[in-house]
Short mmCIF file of C-alpha atoms (C1' of nucleotides) in Angstrom, two decimals:
data_model
loop_
_atom_site.label_atom_id
_atom_site.label_comp_id
_atom_site.label_asym_id
_atom_site.label_seq_id
_atom_site.Cartn_x
_atom_site.Cartn_y
_atom_site.Cartn_z
CA MET A 212 0.00 0.00 0.00
CA GLU A 213 1.43 3.28 -1.21
CA ARG A 214 -0.98 5.26 0.91
CA LEU A 215 1.53 5.54 3.69
CA GLU A 216 4.17 6.80 1.29
CA ARG A 217 1.93 9.57 0.13
CA LYS A 218 1.03 10.51 3.69
CA LYS A 219 4.64 10.73 4.61
CA ARG A 220 5.37 12.84 1.56
CA GLU A 221 2.56 15.21 2.45
CA PHE A 222 3.71 15.38 6.03
CA ASN A 223 7.15 16.42 4.85
CA MET A 224 5.76 19.00 2.46
CA ARG A 225 3.79 20.59 5.26
CA ARG A 226 6.71 20.48 7.60
CA ALA A 227 8.88 22.18 4.98
CA GLU A 228 6.26 24.83 4.40
CA ILE A 229 6.03 25.63 8.11
CA LEU A 230 9.81 25.82 8.28
CA LYS A 231 9.90 28.19 5.33
CA GLN A 232 7.33 30.53 6.83
CA ALA A 233 8.93 30.27 10.26
CA GLU A 234 12.22 31.39 8.74
CA LYS A 235 10.57 34.49 7.30
CA VAL A 236 8.95 35.42 10.58
CA PHE A 237 11.90 34.61 12.83
CA ALA A 238 14.38 36.29 10.48
CA THR A 239 12.60 39.61 10.67
CA LYS A 240 11.55 39.62 14.32
CA GLY A 241 13.94 37.32 16.18
CA PHE A 242 13.07 34.41 18.43
CA HIS A 243 11.60 36.19 21.43
CA ASN A 244 9.37 38.64 19.64
CA VAL A 245 7.58 35.92 17.72
CA THR A 246 4.68 33.89 19.07
CA VAL A 247 3.76 30.37 18.06
CA ALA A 248 0.38 31.75 17.03
CA GLU A 249 2.12 34.06 14.59
CA ILE A 250 3.93 31.23 12.86
CA ALA A 251 0.78 29.14 12.83
CA ASN A 252 -0.98 31.99 11.15
CA ALA A 253 1.76 32.68 8.62
CA SER A 254 1.92 29.06 7.56
CA GLY A 255 -1.85 28.54 7.45
CA PHE A 256 -2.00 25.94 10.21
CA SER A 257 -3.51 26.09 13.65
CA ILE A 258 -1.39 26.38 16.76
CA GLY A 259 -2.10 22.79 17.71
CA SER A 260 -1.02 21.49 14.32
CA LEU A 261 2.46 22.91 14.67
CA TYR A 262 2.96 20.55 17.57
CA GLN A 263 2.33 17.67 15.21
CA PHE A 264 5.40 18.65 13.24
CA PHE A 265 7.68 20.12 15.88
CA GLU A 266 8.11 19.53 19.58
CA GLY A 267 7.66 23.20 20.32
CA LYS A 268 8.71 26.73 19.49
CA GLU A 269 12.37 26.22 20.33
CA ASN A 270 12.57 23.00 18.38
CA LEU A 271 11.04 24.75 15.38
CA TYR A 272 13.52 27.57 15.66
CA THR A 273 16.59 25.41 16.11
CA THR A 274 15.57 23.14 13.25
CA MET A 275 15.18 26.16 10.99
CA ILE A 276 18.56 27.61 11.94
CA SER A 277 20.26 24.26 11.73
CA GLU A 278 19.02 23.38 8.26
CA LYS A 279 19.75 26.82 6.86
CA LEU A 280 23.24 26.77 8.27
CA ASP A 281 23.92 23.39 6.72
CA LEU A 282 22.86 24.87 3.42
CA MET A 283 25.24 27.77 3.81
CA TYR A 284 28.27 25.65 4.52
CA ALA A 285 27.36 23.28 1.71
CA ASP A 286 27.13 26.23 -0.69
CA ILE A 287 30.49 27.62 0.33
CA ARG A 288 32.26 24.29 0.05
CA LYS A 289 30.77 23.51 -3.30
CA ALA A 290 31.87 26.85 -4.72
CA THR A 291 35.31 26.48 -3.18
CA ASN A 292 35.88 22.99 -4.51
CA ALA A 293 34.85 24.09 -7.99
CA ALA A 294 37.81 26.48 -8.29
CA LYS A 295 41.10 25.12 -9.59
CA ASN A 296 44.11 26.77 -7.91
CA ILE A 297 44.62 27.83 -4.30
CA THR A 298 44.09 31.53 -4.76
CA GLY A 299 41.01 30.81 -6.83
CA LYS A 300 39.67 28.59 -4.08
CA ILE A 301 40.22 31.20 -1.39
CA GLU A 302 38.54 33.76 -3.60
CA ALA A 303 35.60 31.45 -4.24
CA LEU A 304 35.29 30.74 -0.53
CA ILE A 305 35.10 34.42 0.31
CA ASP A 306 32.72 35.15 -2.53
CA ALA A 307 30.30 32.33 -1.72
CA HIS A 308 30.22 33.33 1.93
CA LEU A 309 29.52 36.99 1.14
CA GLN A 310 26.92 35.98 -1.40
CA PHE A 311 25.06 33.85 1.11
CA ILE A 312 24.96 36.70 3.58
CA GLU A 313 23.76 39.08 0.93
CA LYS A 314 20.97 36.72 -0.05
CA ASN A 315 20.01 35.88 3.55
CA THR A 316 20.70 39.08 5.38
CA ASP A 317 17.85 38.90 7.86
CA PHE A 318 18.66 35.31 8.70
CA CYS A 319 22.31 36.15 9.32
CA ARG A 320 21.41 39.16 11.40
CA LEU A 321 19.86 36.75 13.91
CA PHE A 322 23.39 35.80 14.87
CA ILE A 323 24.67 39.31 15.44
CA LYS A 324 21.45 40.02 17.34
CA GLY A 325 22.32 37.16 19.67
CA GLU A 326 18.96 35.56 19.07
CA ASN A 327 20.41 32.14 19.78
CA ALA A 328 20.77 32.78 23.48
CA ALA A 329 20.94 29.50 25.36
CA LEU A 330 17.88 29.60 27.57
CA SER A 331 17.09 25.91 27.47
CA GLU A 332 18.51 22.51 26.74
CA VAL A 333 17.27 22.77 23.15
CA MET A 334 18.92 26.12 22.58
CA THR A 335 22.11 24.90 24.21
CA SER A 336 22.35 22.04 21.79
CA LEU A 337 21.78 24.44 18.89
CA ARG A 338 24.66 26.55 20.13
CA GLN A 339 26.81 23.47 20.34
CA LYS A 340 25.88 22.52 16.80
CA ILE A 341 26.75 26.02 15.60
CA ILE A 342 30.12 25.77 17.30
CA ASP A 343 30.76 22.29 15.93
CA ASP A 344 29.86 23.41 12.42
CA TYR A 345 32.10 26.42 12.83
CA PHE A 346 35.09 24.25 13.71
CA LYS A 347 34.31 21.86 10.89
CA HIS A 348 34.33 24.80 8.51
CA ILE A 349 37.59 26.15 9.92
CA ASN A 350 38.99 22.69 9.38
CA PHE A 351 37.88 22.77 5.76
CA ILE A 352 39.63 26.10 5.24
CA GLU A 353 42.65 24.76 7.09
CA ASN A 354 43.09 21.94 4.60
CA LEU A 355 42.92 24.41 1.76
CA LEU A 356 45.65 26.53 3.29
CA LYS A 357 47.83 23.54 4.15
CA ASP A 358 47.83 22.72 0.50
CA GLY A 359 48.93 26.27 -0.27
CA ILE A 360 51.75 25.96 2.23
CA LYS A 361 52.87 22.63 0.79
CA LYS A 362 52.91 24.15 -2.68
CA GLY A 363 55.08 26.99 -1.35
CA LEU A 364 52.51 29.67 -2.13
CA LEU A 365 51.64 30.52 1.46
CA ARG A 366 53.80 31.14 4.51
CA ALA A 367 54.09 28.25 6.96
CA LEU A 368 52.07 29.87 9.74
CA PRO A 369 49.87 27.71 12.01
CA PRO A 370 47.11 26.60 9.60
CA HIS A 371 44.28 26.60 12.11
CA GLU A 372 45.00 30.17 13.13
CA MET A 373 45.30 31.21 9.50
CA ALA A 374 41.95 29.64 8.69
CA SER A 375 40.32 31.31 11.65
CA ALA A 376 41.82 34.64 10.58
CA LEU A 377 40.38 34.33 7.10
CA PHE A 378 36.96 33.37 8.42
CA HIS A 379 36.89 36.33 10.76
CA LEU A 380 38.07 38.76 8.11
CA ILE A 381 35.05 37.69 6.11
CA ARG A 382 32.94 38.08 9.22
CA ALA A 383 34.35 41.57 9.83
CA SER A 384 33.20 42.93 6.49
CA SER A 385 29.89 41.11 6.77
CA MET A 386 29.13 42.42 10.23
CA GLU A 387 29.79 46.00 9.32
CA TRP A 388 27.73 45.65 6.18
CA MET A 389 24.82 44.23 8.18
CA LEU A 390 25.07 46.92 10.86
CA VAL A 391 25.15 49.98 8.65
CA PRO A 392 22.62 50.96 5.96
CA ALA A 393 24.79 49.35 3.24
CA LYS A 394 26.02 51.68 0.57
CA GLU A 395 27.49 49.14 -1.85
CA SER A 396 27.16 45.38 -2.31
CA LEU A 397 28.80 43.14 0.25
CA ARG A 398 30.44 41.09 -2.49
CA SER A 399 32.41 44.15 -3.52
CA LYS A 400 34.45 43.64 -0.33
CA LYS A 401 35.90 40.43 -1.69
CA GLY A 402 38.97 42.13 -3.16
CA PHE A 403 39.86 43.88 0.05
CA ILE A 404 39.47 40.73 2.15
CA LEU A 405 41.63 38.71 -0.20
CA ASP A 406 44.25 41.46 -0.37
CA ILE A 407 44.58 42.01 3.35
CA PHE A 408 44.59 38.28 4.05
CA LEU A 409 47.32 37.58 1.50
CA ASN A 410 49.45 40.71 1.81
CA GLY A 411 48.74 42.37 5.15
CA VAL A 412 48.84 46.10 5.73
CA LYS A 413 52.55 46.79 5.97
CA LYS A 414 54.25 48.71 3.18
CA TYR A 415 57.38 47.37 1.40
CA ASP A 416 57.71 43.81 2.56
CA MET B 277 24.44 69.05 56.97
CA GLU B 278 26.77 66.34 55.68
CA ARG B 279 24.34 63.60 56.51
CA LEU B 280 22.99 63.60 52.98
CA GLU B 281 26.49 63.31 51.57
CA ARG B 282 27.14 60.26 53.68
CA LYS B 283 23.83 58.73 52.69
CA LYS B 284 24.60 59.22 49.06
CA ARG B 285 28.08 57.74 49.50
CA GLU B 286 26.62 54.69 51.23
CA PHE B 287 23.99 54.34 48.56
CA ASN B 288 26.68 54.29 45.89
CA MET B 289 28.76 51.77 47.83
CA ARG B 290 25.80 49.42 48.06
CA ARG B 291 24.96 49.93 44.43
CA ALA B 292 28.53 49.12 43.46
CA GLU B 293 28.53 46.03 45.64
CA ILE B 294 25.33 44.73 44.04
CA LEU B 295 26.80 45.41 40.60
CA LYS B 296 29.95 43.51 41.51
CA GLN B 297 28.05 40.47 42.76
CA ALA B 298 25.66 40.64 39.83
CA GLU B 299 28.60 40.52 37.48
CA LYS B 300 29.86 37.34 39.11
CA VAL B 301 26.48 35.64 38.91
CA PHE B 302 25.56 36.82 35.42
CA ALA B 303 29.02 36.05 34.05
CA THR B 304 28.83 32.41 35.07
CA LYS B 305 25.16 31.72 34.32
CA GLY B 306 24.04 34.25 31.73
CA PHE B 307 21.05 36.55 31.90
CA HIS B 308 18.18 34.10 31.55
CA ASN B 309 19.35 31.47 33.97
CA VAL B 310 19.71 33.93 36.81
CA THR B 311 16.83 35.06 39.02
CA VAL B 312 16.61 38.38 40.81
CA ALA B 313 16.39 36.40 44.04
CA GLU B 314 19.78 34.89 43.28
CA ILE B 315 21.47 38.26 42.90
CA ALA B 316 19.73 39.56 46.00
CA ASN B 317 21.08 36.59 47.88
CA ALA B 318 24.61 36.87 46.50
CA SER B 319 24.83 40.55 47.39
CA GLY B 320 23.23 40.18 50.83
CA PHE B 321 20.19 42.32 50.08
CA SER B 322 16.55 41.40 49.83
CA ILE B 323 14.75 41.23 46.52
CA GLY B 324 12.86 44.39 47.26
CA SER B 325 16.02 46.33 48.05
CA LEU B 326 17.47 45.71 44.62
CA TYR B 327 14.61 47.75 43.23
CA GLN B 328 15.82 50.68 45.29
CA PHE B 329 19.05 50.68 43.33
CA PHE B 330 17.99 49.46 39.91
CA GLU B 331 14.79 49.67 37.94
CA GLY B 332 14.73 45.92 37.45
CA LYS B 333 16.63 42.86 36.36
CA GLU B 334 17.32 44.08 32.86
CA ASN B 335 18.43 47.47 34.03
CA LEU B 336 20.82 45.82 36.47
CA TYR B 337 22.21 43.61 33.74
CA THR B 338 22.63 46.34 31.15
CA THR B 339 24.25 48.66 33.68
CA MET B 340 26.72 45.96 34.61
CA ILE B 341 27.61 45.20 30.99
CA SER B 342 27.79 48.84 30.08
CA GLU B 343 30.14 49.87 32.86
CA LYS B 344 32.42 46.89 32.37
CA LEU B 345 32.63 47.52 28.64
CA ASP B 346 33.54 51.16 29.22
CA LEU B 347 36.32 49.93 31.45
CA MET B 348 37.60 47.61 28.74
CA TYR B 349 37.78 50.24 26.06
CA ALA B 350 39.37 52.71 28.47
CA ASP B 351 42.03 50.12 29.34
CA ILE B 352 42.83 49.40 25.72
CA ARG B 353 43.08 53.05 24.74
CA LYS B 354 45.24 53.93 27.69
CA ALA B 355 47.69 51.13 26.89
CA THR B 356 47.69 52.06 23.22
CA ASN B 357 48.32 55.74 23.80
CA ALA B 358 51.18 54.91 26.13
CA ALA B 359 53.22 53.30 23.33
CA LYS B 360 55.47 55.52 21.21
CA ASN B 361 55.58 54.41 17.56
CA ILE B 362 52.86 52.99 15.34
CA THR B 363 53.86 49.36 15.50
CA GLY B 364 54.23 49.66 19.24
CA LYS B 365 50.74 51.12 19.49
CA ILE B 366 49.21 48.36 17.43
CA GLU B 367 51.02 45.81 19.55
CA ALA B 368 49.83 47.47 22.76
CA LEU B 369 46.28 47.58 21.44
CA ILE B 370 46.29 43.88 20.72
CA ASP B 371 47.94 43.03 24.00
CA ALA B 372 45.60 45.09 26.16
CA HIS B 373 42.57 43.61 24.45
CA LEU B 374 43.79 40.05 24.90
CA GLN B 375 44.71 40.78 28.48
CA PHE B 376 41.25 42.08 29.30
CA ILE B 377 39.66 38.97 27.85
CA GLU B 378 42.03 36.75 29.78
CA LYS B 379 41.19 38.55 33.02
CA ASN B 380 37.43 38.66 32.36
CA THR B 381 36.81 35.47 30.47
CA ASP B 382 33.39 34.68 31.88
CA PHE B 383 32.20 38.20 31.28
CA CYS B 384 33.38 38.13 27.67
CA ARG B 385 31.83 34.74 27.11
CA LEU B 386 28.43 36.40 27.65
CA PHE B 387 28.86 37.98 24.24
CA ILE B 388 29.67 34.81 22.37
CA LYS B 389 26.80 33.16 24.24
CA GLY B 390 24.51 35.84 22.82
CA GLU B 391 23.22 36.67 26.29
CA ASN B 392 22.45 40.18 25.18
CA ALA B 393 19.48 39.18 23.09
CA ALA B 394 17.17 42.13 22.62
CA LEU B 395 13.92 41.07 24.26
CA SER B 396 12.91 44.49 25.51
CA GLU B 397 13.44 48.19 25.06
CA VAL B 398 16.13 48.13 27.73
CA MET B 399 18.03 45.32 26.08
CA THR B 400 17.67 46.97 22.70
CA SER B 401 19.30 50.11 23.98
CA LEU B 402 22.13 48.03 25.45
CA ARG B 403 22.70 46.47 22.05
CA GLN B 404 22.75 49.88 20.49
CA LYS B 405 25.29 51.06 23.03
CA ILE B 406 27.46 48.04 22.34
CA ILE B 407 27.32 48.77 18.64
CA ASP B 408 28.03 52.47 19.17
CA ASP B 409 31.00 51.67 21.39
CA TYR B 410 32.23 49.20 18.80
CA PHE B 411 32.21 51.84 16.08
CA LYS B 412 33.86 54.35 18.37
CA HIS B 413 36.60 51.85 19.01
CA ILE B 414 37.02 51.08 15.33
CA ASN B 415 37.32 54.80 14.82
CA PHE B 416 40.06 54.98 17.42
CA ILE B 417 41.99 52.23 15.65
CA GLU B 418 41.33 53.93 12.34
CA ASN B 419 43.07 57.11 13.47
CA LEU B 420 46.05 55.07 14.56
CA LEU B 421 46.31 53.43 11.18
CA LYS B 422 45.80 56.67 9.26
CA ASP B 423 48.83 57.97 11.05
CA GLY B 424 50.76 54.90 9.95
CA ILE B 425 49.67 55.47 6.37
CA LYS B 426 50.65 59.13 6.48
CA LYS B 427 54.08 58.16 7.81
CA GLY B 428 54.44 55.73 4.91
CA LEU B 429 54.63 52.68 7.16
CA LEU B 430 51.31 51.16 6.18
CA ARG B 431 49.68 50.62 2.82
CA ALA B 432 47.00 53.13 1.86
CA LEU B 433 44.08 50.74 2.14
CA PRO B 434 40.67 52.02 3.35
CA PRO B 435 41.37 52.80 7.02
CA HIS B 436 37.99 51.85 8.38
CA GLU B 437 38.19 48.43 6.77
CA MET B 438 41.74 47.98 8.02
CA ALA B 439 40.70 48.85 11.55
CA SER B 440 37.79 46.47 11.41
CA ALA B 441 40.08 43.75 10.11
CA LEU B 442 42.48 44.20 13.01
CA PHE B 443 39.68 44.20 15.55
CA HIS B 444 38.23 41.00 14.14
CA LEU B 445 41.61 39.29 13.96
CA ILE B 446 41.88 39.91 17.69
CA ARG B 447 38.34 38.64 18.08
CA ALA B 448 39.18 35.51 16.08
CA SER B 449 41.92 34.38 18.43
CA SER B 450 39.90 35.36 21.47
CA MET B 451 36.83 33.48 20.39
CA GLU B 452 38.70 30.29 19.73
CA TRP B 453 40.52 30.60 23.02
CA MET B 454 37.22 31.05 24.87
CA LEU B 455 35.58 28.16 23.05
CA VAL B 456 38.23 25.52 23.58
CA PRO B 457 39.75 24.44 26.91
CA ALA B 458 42.72 26.80 26.41
CA LYS B 459 46.10 25.17 26.24
CA GLU B 460 48.27 28.27 26.40
CA SER B 461 47.70 31.89 27.40
CA LEU B 462 45.65 34.08 25.08
CA ARG B 463 48.29 36.79 25.17
CA SER B 464 50.70 34.42 23.47
CA LYS B 465 48.64 34.91 20.31
CA LYS B 466 49.72 38.53 20.09
CA GLY B 467 52.67 37.78 17.82
CA PHE B 468 50.60 35.83 15.34
CA ILE B 469 47.89 38.51 15.16
CA LEU B 470 50.41 41.27 14.60
CA ASP B 471 52.28 39.22 12.00
CA ILE B 472 49.25 38.25 9.93
CA PHE B 473 47.81 41.76 10.13
CA LEU B 474 51.04 43.39 8.98
CA ASN B 475 52.36 40.80 6.54
CA GLY B 476 49.50 38.59 5.41
CA VAL B 477 49.88 34.92 4.56
CA LYS B 478 51.36 35.05 1.08
CA LYS B 479 54.95 33.97 0.59
CA TYR B 480 57.55 36.24 -1.12
CA ASP B 481 55.88 39.60 -1.36
"C1'" DT C 169 -23.70 5.59 2.92
"C1'" DA C 170 -22.30 4.61 7.48
"C1'" DT C 171 -18.63 3.86 10.71
"C1'" DA C 172 -13.92 4.00 12.19
"C1'" DT C 173 -9.67 6.32 12.19
"C1'" DT C 174 -6.79 10.13 11.71
"C1'" DT C 175 -5.92 14.97 11.77
"C1'" DT C 176 -6.94 19.63 13.02
"C1'" DT C 177 -8.42 23.10 16.02
"C1'" DG C 178 -7.93 27.02 19.47
"C1'" DA C 179 -9.78 28.12 24.05
"C1'" DA C 180 -8.35 26.87 28.53
"C1'" DT C 181 -4.60 25.55 31.36
"C1'" DT C 182 -0.18 26.18 33.30
"C1'" DA C 183 4.16 27.67 34.85
"C1'" DG C 184 7.75 30.60 35.78
"C1'" DC C 185 9.57 34.51 37.64
"C1'" DA C 186 9.86 39.73 37.69
"C1'" DT C 187 7.76 43.12 40.24
"C1'" DT C 188 5.00 45.22 43.94
"C1'" DC C 189 3.73 46.88 48.39
"C1'" DA C 190 2.01 46.64 53.12
"C1'" DA C 191 4.15 45.51 57.17
"C1'" DA C 192 8.54 45.24 59.92
"C1'" DA C 193 12.94 47.02 61.01
"C1'" DT C 194 16.04 50.55 61.31
"C1'" DT C 195 17.61 55.19 61.54
"C1'" DT C 196 17.00 59.96 62.59
"C1'" DG C 197 16.23 64.20 65.28
"C1'" DA C 198 14.46 66.26 69.58
"C1'" DT D 228 14.00 57.66 75.33
"C1'" DC D 229 10.43 58.08 71.90
"C1'" DA D 230 7.88 58.87 67.73
"C1'" DA D 231 8.44 60.42 62.93
"C1'" DA D 232 10.82 59.33 58.72
"C1'" DT D 233 13.29 56.27 56.04
"C1'" DT D 234 14.74 51.86 54.49
"C1'" DT D 235 14.27 46.93 54.12
"C1'" DT D 236 11.76 42.83 53.51
"C1'" DG D 237 9.79 38.71 50.99
"C1'" DA D 238 5.21 36.64 50.34
"C1'" DA D 239 1.56 37.63 47.24
"C1'" DT D 240 0.38 39.39 42.75
"C1'" DG D 241 0.25 39.65 37.90
"C1'" DC D 242 1.49 38.91 33.31
"C1'" DT D 243 2.76 36.61 29.24
"C1'" DA D 244 2.76 33.19 26.02
"C1'" DA D 245 3.95 28.16 25.34
"C1'" DT D 246 1.66 23.96 25.61
"C1'" DT D 247 -2.26 20.79 26.08
"C1'" DC D 248 -6.32 18.22 24.94
"C1'" DA D 249 -11.22 17.31 24.32
"C1'" DA D 250 -14.18 18.23 20.77
"C1'" DA D 251 -14.82 18.98 15.69
"C1'" DA D 252 -13.53 18.15 11.01
"C1'" DA D 253 -11.59 15.49 7.56
"C1'" DT D 254 -10.33 11.26 5.66
"C1'" DA D 255 -10.18 6.30 5.09
"C1'" DT D 256 -12.48 1.77 4.94
"C1'" DA D 257 -16.35 -1.47 4.32
#
DNA sequence: TATATTTTTGAATTAGCATTCAAAATTTGA
DNA sequence: TCAAATTTTGAATGCTAATTCAAAAATATA
């Protein structure tokens, strides 16, 4: 009987729809300023129905963040791997990251707003996941840079620290862009980030 | 009559004591996992008395954060201004920042924990203050770097972006150090931060 | 079509904790 | 020393919104 299959498919469609609407609402108003009723409304379900799909408000929120974050890292890695040489890969990494932030500004602002405060067990495990993903990503960058060192293109500095530096240089430009009423595109910062990461600020090396 | 003077002095002493104890409690447990009763207890006052000194829990929290942050920036600027040449100033800036984080780790962890989530008007204005102070600090660094550019020691890159880069390089090392069970001192990262900021990662410039 | 099963609904319940405030304690001034 | 003024106290109040669950609606089965 394929009835069950269909049911499951429909269940997942509905779940996805709720998640999509929840992202919209949470992204603009943050976790605390959103009520379950609001999400129910936005997604066209009743309050009670949401509890069929998610254990509760926090679970809904953390699932949303978690899945979106996975998407972001997947994007960045895919773009990075597609480039051929080291410099191209670093450039692609920066560009994909900036592009994601540009396309998902409200979502990303949740993080600078500190909307993932750990008030419960659920939120704590989200924070841990975010941290774990962060270190996984740093590790990915690290491997890139190690390759560059081996090939004699990059200085033999501690790779983990280098990777972290690059990530946070990207973060620096992104944060400022999210905080101020953006004049130009975020992606236009790519050149600066690459330049300062590769060459530093000192004159005449 | 000097009675009023004394009263005022005593009031301020008590206020300061509450603030000090509140910092301890908040720093270890965050905003949400602390009750007003807990702070009252820790500082030896009753719940009701706290409301004599502060408008409420959030006000107490934001005051604590605000005053401590002012202290941090003051520290960093003082140390920076004390150095003579540009490189020395940059080095002092990095060192003072790392030192503050090392001495106030739990306090600083509040920020990576996102414990300043904006749930109310009060918290929103704290966030704004944090952002304002951040930009003021970036501006301070900016002036430093502009001087370095004028003297021909630093490349003529956009100063604001350079300043932000330096700040976030410091933040990168600090964050990692706060997230992992620290092997070595945070201050030992100073050399790496200075090196990567000045010289970048590329070989043979 | 009638009955059983599953899903949806949203008003009522619940819980947690900041805040209040009347009474108690302390301090002040004569 | 005493009573007016000030300060302290913490149990009782109040508020908000997440969660529940019995009844209604929709769907499946015969």
